[in-house]
PDB file of C-alpha atoms in Angstrom:
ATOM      1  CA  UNK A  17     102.371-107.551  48.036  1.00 52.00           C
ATOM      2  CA  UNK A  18     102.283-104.413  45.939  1.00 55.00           C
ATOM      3  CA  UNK A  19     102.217-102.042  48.569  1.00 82.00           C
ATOM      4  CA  UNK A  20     104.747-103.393  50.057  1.00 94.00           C
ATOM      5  CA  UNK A  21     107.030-100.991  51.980  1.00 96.00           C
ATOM      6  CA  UNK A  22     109.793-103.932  52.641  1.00 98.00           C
ATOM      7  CA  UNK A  23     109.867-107.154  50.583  1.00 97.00           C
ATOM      8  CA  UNK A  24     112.139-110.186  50.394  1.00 97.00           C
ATOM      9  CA  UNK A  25     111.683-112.142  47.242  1.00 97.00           C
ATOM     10  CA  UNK A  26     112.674-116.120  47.312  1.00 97.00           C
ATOM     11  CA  UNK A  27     116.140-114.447  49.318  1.00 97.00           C
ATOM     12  CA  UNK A  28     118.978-116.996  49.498  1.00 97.00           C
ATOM     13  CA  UNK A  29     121.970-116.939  51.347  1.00 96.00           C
ATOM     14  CA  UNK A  30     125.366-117.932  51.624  1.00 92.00           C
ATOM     15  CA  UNK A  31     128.290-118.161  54.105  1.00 90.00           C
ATOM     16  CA  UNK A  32     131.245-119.698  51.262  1.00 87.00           C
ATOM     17  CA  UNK A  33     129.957-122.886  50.983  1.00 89.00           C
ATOM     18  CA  UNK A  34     127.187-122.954  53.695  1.00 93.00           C
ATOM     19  CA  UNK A  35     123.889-121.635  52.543  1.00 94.00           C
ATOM     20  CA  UNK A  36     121.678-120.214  55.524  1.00 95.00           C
ATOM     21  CA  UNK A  37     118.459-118.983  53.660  1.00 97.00           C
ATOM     22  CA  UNK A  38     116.467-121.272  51.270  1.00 97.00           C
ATOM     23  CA  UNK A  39     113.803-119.043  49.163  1.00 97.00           C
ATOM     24  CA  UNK A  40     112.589-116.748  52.189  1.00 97.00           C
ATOM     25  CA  UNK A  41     109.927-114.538  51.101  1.00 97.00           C
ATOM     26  CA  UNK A  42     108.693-111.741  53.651  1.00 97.00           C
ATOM     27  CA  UNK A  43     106.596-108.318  53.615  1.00 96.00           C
ATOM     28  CA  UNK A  44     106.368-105.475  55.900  1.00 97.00           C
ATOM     29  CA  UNK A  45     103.668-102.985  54.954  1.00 95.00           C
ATOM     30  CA  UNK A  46     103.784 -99.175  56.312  1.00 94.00           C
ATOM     31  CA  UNK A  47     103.304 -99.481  60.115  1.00 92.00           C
ATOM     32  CA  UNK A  48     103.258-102.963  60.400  1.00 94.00           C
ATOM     33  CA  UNK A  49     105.400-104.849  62.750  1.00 94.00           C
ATOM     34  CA  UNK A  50     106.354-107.860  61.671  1.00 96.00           C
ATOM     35  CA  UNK A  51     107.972-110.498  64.019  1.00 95.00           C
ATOM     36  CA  UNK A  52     110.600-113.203  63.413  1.00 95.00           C
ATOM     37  CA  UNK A  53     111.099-116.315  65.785  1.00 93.00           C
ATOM     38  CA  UNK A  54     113.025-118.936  65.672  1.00 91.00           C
ATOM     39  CA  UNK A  55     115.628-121.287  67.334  1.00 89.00           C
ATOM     40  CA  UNK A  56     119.136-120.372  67.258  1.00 87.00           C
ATOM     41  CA  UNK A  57     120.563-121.528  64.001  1.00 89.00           C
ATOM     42  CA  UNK A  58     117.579-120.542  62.223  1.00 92.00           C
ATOM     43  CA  UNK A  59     118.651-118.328  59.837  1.00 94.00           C
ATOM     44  CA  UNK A  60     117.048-114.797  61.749  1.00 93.00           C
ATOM     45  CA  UNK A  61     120.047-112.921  61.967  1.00 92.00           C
ATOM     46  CA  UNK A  62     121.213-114.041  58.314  1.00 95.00           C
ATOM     47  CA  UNK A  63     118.302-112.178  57.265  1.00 96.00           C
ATOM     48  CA  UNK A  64     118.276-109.365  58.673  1.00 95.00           C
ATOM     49  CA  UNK A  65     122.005-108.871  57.473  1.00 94.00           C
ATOM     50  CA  UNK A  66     120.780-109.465  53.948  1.00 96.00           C
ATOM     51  CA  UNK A  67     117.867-106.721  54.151  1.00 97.00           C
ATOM     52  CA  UNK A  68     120.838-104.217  55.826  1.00 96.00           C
ATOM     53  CA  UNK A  69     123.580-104.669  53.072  1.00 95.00           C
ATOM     54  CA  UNK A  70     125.766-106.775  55.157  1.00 94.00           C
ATOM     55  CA  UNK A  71     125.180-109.561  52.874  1.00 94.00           C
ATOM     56  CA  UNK A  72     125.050-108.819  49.519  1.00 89.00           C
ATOM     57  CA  UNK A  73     122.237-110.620  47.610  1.00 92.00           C
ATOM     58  CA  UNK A  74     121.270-109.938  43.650  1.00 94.00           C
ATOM     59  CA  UNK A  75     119.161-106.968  44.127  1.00 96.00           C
ATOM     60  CA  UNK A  76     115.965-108.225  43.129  1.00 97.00           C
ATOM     61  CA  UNK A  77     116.047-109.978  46.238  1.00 97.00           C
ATOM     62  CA  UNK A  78     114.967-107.303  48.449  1.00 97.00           C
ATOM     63  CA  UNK A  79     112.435-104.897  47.413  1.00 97.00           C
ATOM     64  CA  UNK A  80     112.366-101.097  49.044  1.00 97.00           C
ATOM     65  CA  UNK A  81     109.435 -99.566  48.025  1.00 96.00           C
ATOM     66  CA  UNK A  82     109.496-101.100  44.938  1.00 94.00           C
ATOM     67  CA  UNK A  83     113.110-100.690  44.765  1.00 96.00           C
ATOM     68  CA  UNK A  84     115.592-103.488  44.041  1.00 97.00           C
ATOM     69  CA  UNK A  85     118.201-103.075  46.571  1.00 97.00           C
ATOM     70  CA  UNK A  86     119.666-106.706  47.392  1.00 96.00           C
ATOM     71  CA  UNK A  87     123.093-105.626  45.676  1.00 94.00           C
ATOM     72  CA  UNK A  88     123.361-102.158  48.054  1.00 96.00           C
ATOM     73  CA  UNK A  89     126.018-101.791  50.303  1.00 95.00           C
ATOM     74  CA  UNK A  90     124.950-101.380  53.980  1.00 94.00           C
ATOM     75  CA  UNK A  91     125.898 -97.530  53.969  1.00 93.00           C
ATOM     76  CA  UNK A  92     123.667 -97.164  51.008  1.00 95.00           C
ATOM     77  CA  UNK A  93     120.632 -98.681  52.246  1.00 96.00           C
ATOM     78  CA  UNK A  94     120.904 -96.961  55.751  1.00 94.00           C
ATOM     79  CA  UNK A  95     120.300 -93.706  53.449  1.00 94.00           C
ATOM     80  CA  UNK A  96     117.561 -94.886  52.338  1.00 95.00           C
ATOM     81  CA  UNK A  97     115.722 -95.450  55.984  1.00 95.00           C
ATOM     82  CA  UNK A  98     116.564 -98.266  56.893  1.00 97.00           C
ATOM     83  CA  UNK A  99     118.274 -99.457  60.149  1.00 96.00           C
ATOM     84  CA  UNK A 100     118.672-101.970  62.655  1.00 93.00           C
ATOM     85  CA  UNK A 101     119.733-102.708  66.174  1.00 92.00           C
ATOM     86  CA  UNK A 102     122.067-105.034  66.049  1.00 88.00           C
ATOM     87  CA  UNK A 103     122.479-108.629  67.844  1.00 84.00           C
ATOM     88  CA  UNK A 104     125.311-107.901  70.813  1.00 79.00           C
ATOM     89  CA  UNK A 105     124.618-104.037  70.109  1.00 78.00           C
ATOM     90  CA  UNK A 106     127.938-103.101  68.614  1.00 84.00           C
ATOM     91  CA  UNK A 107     128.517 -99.948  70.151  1.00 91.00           C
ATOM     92  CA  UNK A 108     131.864 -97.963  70.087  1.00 87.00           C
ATOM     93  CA  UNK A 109     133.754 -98.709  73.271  1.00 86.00           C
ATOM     94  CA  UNK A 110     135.693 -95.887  73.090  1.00 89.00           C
ATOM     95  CA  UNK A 111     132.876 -93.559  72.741  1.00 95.00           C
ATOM     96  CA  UNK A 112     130.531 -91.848  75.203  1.00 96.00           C
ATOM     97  CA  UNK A 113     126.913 -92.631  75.624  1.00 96.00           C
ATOM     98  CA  UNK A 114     126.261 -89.376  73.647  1.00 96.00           C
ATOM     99  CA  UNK A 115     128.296 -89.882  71.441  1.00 96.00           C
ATOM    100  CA  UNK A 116     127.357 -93.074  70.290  1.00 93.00           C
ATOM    101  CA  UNK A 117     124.129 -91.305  69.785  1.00 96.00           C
ATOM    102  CA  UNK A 118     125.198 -88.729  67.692  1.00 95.00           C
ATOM    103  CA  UNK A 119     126.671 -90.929  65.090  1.00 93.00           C
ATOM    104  CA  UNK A 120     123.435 -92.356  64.597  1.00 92.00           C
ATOM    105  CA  UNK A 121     122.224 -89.021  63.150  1.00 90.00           C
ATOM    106  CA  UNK A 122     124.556 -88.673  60.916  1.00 88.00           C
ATOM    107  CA  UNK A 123     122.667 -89.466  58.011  1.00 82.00           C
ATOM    108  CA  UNK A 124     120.436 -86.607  58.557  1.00 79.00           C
ATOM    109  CA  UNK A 125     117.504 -87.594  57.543  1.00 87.00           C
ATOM    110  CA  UNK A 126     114.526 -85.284  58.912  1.00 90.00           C
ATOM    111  CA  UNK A 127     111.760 -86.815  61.463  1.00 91.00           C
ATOM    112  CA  UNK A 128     110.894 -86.954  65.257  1.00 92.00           C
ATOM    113  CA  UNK A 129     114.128 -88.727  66.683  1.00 94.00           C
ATOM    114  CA  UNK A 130     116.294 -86.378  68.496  1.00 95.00           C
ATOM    115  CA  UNK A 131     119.071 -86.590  70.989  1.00 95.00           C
ATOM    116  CA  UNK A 132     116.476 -84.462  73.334  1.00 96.00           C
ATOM    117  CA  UNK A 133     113.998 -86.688  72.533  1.00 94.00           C
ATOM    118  CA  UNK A 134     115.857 -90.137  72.501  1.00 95.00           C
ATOM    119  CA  UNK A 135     116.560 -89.087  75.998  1.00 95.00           C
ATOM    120  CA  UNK A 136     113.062 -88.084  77.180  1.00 94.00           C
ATOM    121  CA  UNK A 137     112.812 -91.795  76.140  1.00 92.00           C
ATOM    122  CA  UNK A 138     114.986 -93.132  77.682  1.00 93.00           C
ATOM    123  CA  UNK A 139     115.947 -90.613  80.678  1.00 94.00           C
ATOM    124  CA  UNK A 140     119.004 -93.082  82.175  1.00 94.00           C
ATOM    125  CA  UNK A 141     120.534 -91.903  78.900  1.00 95.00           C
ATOM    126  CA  UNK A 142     120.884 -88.123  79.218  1.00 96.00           C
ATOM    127  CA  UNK A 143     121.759 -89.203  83.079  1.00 96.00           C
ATOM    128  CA  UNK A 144     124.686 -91.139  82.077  1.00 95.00           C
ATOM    129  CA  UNK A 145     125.562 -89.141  78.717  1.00 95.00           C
ATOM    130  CA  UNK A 146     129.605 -88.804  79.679  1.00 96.00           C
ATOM    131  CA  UNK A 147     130.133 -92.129  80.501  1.00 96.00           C
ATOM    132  CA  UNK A 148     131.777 -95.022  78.012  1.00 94.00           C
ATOM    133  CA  UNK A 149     128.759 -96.813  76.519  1.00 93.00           C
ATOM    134  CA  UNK A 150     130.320-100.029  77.483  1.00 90.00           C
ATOM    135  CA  UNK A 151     130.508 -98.937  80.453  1.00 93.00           C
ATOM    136  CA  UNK A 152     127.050 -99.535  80.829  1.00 92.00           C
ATOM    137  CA  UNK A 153     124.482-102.326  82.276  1.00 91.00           C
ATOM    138  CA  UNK A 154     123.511-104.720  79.346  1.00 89.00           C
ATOM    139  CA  UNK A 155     119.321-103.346  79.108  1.00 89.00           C
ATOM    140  CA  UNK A 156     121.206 -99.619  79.440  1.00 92.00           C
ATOM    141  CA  UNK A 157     123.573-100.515  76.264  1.00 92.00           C
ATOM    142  CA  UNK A 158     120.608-101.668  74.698  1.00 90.00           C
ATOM    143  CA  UNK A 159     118.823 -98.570  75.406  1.00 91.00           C
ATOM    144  CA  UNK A 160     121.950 -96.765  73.429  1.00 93.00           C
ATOM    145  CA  UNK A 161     121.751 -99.648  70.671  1.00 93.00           C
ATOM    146  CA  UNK A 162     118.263 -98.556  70.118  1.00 93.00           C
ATOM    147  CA  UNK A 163     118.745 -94.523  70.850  1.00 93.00           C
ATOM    148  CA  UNK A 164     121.725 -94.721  67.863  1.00 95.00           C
ATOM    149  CA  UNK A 165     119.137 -96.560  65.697  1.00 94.00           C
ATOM    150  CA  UNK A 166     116.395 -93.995  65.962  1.00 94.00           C
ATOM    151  CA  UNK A 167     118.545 -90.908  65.298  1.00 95.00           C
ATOM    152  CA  UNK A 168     118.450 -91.822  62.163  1.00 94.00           C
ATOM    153  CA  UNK A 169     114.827 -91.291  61.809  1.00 95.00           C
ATOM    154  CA  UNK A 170     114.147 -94.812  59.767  1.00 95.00           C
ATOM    155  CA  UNK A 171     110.860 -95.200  57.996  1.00 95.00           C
ATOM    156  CA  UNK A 172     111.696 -99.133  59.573  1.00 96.00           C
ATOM    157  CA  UNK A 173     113.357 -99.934  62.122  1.00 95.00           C
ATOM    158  CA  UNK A 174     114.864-103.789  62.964  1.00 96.00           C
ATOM    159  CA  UNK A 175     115.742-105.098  65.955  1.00 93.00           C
ATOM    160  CA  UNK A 176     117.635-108.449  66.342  1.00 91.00           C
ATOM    161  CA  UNK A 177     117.253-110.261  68.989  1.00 86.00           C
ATOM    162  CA  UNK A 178     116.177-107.654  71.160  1.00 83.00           C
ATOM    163  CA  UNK A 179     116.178-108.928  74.439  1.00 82.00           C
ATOM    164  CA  UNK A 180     118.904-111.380  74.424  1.00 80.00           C
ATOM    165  CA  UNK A 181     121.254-111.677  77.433  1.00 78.00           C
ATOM    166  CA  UNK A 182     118.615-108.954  79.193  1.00 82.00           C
ATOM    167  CA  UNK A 183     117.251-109.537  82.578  1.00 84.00           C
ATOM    168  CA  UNK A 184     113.492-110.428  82.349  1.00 86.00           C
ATOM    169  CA  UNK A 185     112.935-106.653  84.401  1.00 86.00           C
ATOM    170  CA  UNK A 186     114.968-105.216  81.615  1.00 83.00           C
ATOM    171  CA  UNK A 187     113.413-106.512  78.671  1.00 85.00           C
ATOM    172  CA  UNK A 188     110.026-105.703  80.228  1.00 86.00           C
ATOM    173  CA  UNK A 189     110.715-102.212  80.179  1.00 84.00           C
ATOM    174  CA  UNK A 190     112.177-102.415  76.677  1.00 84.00           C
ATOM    175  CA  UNK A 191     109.060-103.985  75.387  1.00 86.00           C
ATOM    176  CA  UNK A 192     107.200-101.152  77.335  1.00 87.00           C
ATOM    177  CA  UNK A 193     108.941 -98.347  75.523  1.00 85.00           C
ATOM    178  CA  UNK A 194     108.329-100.124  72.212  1.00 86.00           C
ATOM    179  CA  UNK A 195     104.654 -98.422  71.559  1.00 86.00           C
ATOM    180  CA  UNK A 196     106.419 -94.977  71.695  1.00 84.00           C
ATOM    181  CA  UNK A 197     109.285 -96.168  69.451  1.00 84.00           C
ATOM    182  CA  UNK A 198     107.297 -97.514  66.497  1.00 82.00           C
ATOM    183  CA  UNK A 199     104.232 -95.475  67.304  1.00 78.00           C
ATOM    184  CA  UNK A 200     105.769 -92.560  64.813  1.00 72.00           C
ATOM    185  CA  UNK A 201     104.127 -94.111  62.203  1.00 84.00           C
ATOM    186  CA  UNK A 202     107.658 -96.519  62.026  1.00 92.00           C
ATOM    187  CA  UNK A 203     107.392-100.016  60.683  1.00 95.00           C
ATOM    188  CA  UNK A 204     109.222-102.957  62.461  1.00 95.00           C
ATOM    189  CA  UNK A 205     110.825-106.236  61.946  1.00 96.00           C
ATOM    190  CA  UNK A 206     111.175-107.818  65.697  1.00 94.00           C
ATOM    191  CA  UNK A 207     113.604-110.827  65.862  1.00 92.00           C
ATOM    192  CA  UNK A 208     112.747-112.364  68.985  1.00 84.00           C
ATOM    193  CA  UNK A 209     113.770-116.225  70.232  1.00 77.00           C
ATOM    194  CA  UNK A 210     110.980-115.377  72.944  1.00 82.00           C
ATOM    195  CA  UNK A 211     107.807-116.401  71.456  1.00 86.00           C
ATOM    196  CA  UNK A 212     105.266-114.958  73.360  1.00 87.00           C
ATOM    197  CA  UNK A 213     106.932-111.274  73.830  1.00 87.00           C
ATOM    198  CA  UNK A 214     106.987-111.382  69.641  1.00 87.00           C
ATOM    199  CA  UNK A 215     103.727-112.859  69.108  1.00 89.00           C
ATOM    200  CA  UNK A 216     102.572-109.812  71.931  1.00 90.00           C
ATOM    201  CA  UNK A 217     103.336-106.758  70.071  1.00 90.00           C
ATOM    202  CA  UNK A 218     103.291-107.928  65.906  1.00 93.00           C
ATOM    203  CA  UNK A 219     100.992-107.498  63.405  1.00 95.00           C
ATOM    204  CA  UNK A 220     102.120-110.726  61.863  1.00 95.00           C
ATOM    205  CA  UNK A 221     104.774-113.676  62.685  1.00 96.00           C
ATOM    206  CA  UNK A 222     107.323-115.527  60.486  1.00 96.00           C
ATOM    207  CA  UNK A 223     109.041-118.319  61.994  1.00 95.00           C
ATOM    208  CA  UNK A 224     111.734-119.481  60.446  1.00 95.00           C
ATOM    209  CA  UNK A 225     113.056-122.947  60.798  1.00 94.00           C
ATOM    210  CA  UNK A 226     117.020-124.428  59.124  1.00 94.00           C
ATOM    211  CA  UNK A 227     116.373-121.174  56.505  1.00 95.00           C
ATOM    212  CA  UNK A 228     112.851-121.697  55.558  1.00 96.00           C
ATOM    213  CA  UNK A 229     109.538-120.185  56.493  1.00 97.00           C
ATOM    214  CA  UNK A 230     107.910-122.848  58.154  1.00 96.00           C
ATOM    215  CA  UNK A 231     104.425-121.028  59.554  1.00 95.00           C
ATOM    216  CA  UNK A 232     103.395-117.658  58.776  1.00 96.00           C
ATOM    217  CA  UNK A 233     100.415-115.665  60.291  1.00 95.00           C
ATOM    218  CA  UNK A 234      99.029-112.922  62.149  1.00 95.00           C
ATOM    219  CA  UNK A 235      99.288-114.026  65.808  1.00 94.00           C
ATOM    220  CA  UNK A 236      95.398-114.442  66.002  1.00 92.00           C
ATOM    221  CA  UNK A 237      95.418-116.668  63.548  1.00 93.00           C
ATOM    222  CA  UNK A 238      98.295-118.735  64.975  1.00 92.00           C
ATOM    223  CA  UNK A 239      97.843-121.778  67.455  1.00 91.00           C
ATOM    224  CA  UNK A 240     100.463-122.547  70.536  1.00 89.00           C
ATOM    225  CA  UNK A 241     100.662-125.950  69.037  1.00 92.00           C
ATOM    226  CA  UNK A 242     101.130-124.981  65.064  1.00 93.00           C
ATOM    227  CA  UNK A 243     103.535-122.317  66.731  1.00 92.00           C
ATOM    228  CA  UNK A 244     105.731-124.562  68.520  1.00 90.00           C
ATOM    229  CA  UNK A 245     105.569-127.482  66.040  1.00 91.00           C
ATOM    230  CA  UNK A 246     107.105-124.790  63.494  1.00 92.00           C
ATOM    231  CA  UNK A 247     109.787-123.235  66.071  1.00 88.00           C
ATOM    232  CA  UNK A 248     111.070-127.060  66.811  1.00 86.00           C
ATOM    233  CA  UNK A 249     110.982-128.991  63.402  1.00 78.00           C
ATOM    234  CA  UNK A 250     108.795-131.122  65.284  1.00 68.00           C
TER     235      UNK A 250
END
């Protein structure tokens, strides 16, 4: 699509040998959230390394704003407002909660996300702003995964496998909170191996199945059946 604001185009990639993505073509228009389900093995979190920079692609693979930045390093396409909260979270150990905050502002980019008001989000946050980050329960590291993410003010913001490892009451209230997260006129791409929490709050749904787009749709659109045949190969 023209307008575009994100755009994969026929993306491949490779582990050495191993390819993981077969021709996977995706868009995200301005404040759309886009979700991305699939088994494990499926190729999500392959992709959303190749959109960050962690996998280098040739650039014409992914599109920014009519941009070709597939051959970017990661550092360079954070710049450009881009980030993600990564699968496990990944946050410094020997770092404080606020501190793990404050390096996610150090791009400086201008918009809404402060440490004040990643806290008012999250409150637990500010409560517990001294103590290691790893010190924390899993759904309040996640809380600092995605606090890091938004102090970089990101025009889009991706989130893999966002409730993984979470307690069902956790990732309730993470799914609660998303409105106010993406509701800054932030795009989203939601990689989710829960089907009906993605399908809940996208726009549209990609599932991906051994590295291909096997269904695509907005979740209206979208049967249980043609869903599940899609998630399972079946």
């Amino acid at each position: 699509m023209p307008d575009a604001l994100l755009s994969t185009r026929a993306l491949v990639a490779h582990y050495g040998d191993f390819q993981a993505l077969f021709g996977v073509s995706i868009d995200v228009q301005p404040e759309e959230v886009v979700a991305i389900i699939g088994a494990n093995g499926a190729g999500k979190t392959t992709f959303m390394r190749s959109i960050t920079g962690l996998i280098r692609n040739r650039p014409e693979m992914v599109v920014w704003k009519g941009q070709a930045i597939g051959g970017l390093r990661a550092d360079q396409v954070a710049h450009l407002g881009i980030a993600m909260v990564p699968e496990g979270r990944q946050l410094f150990q020997s770092l404080s909660v606020e501190e793990n905050l404050i390096i996610g502002g150090q791009m400086g980019r201008k918009g809404p996300w402060s440490l004040k008001t990643v806290q008012d989000l999250f409150p637990i946050l500010k409560e517990r702003r001294h103590v290691p980050a790893t010190a924390l329960s899993g759904g309040q590291q996640q809380m600092v995964a995605i606090g890091r993410a938004l102090m970089a003010n990101p025009e889009i913001l991706l989130f893999d496998e966002i409730s993984l490892g979470l307690a069902p009451i956790v990732i309730k209230s993470i799914y609660e909170a998303l409105p106010a997260i993406i509701g800054e006129g932030m795009s989203a791409i939601i990689v989710e191996q829960d089907i009906a929490k993605a399908v809940s709050v996208s726009d549209r749904v990609y599932c991906l199945q051994e590295g291909r787009i096997s269904l695509q749709g907005r979740p209206d659109e979208l049967t249980r059946e043609a869903i599940s045949a899609a998630y399972f190969g079946v």
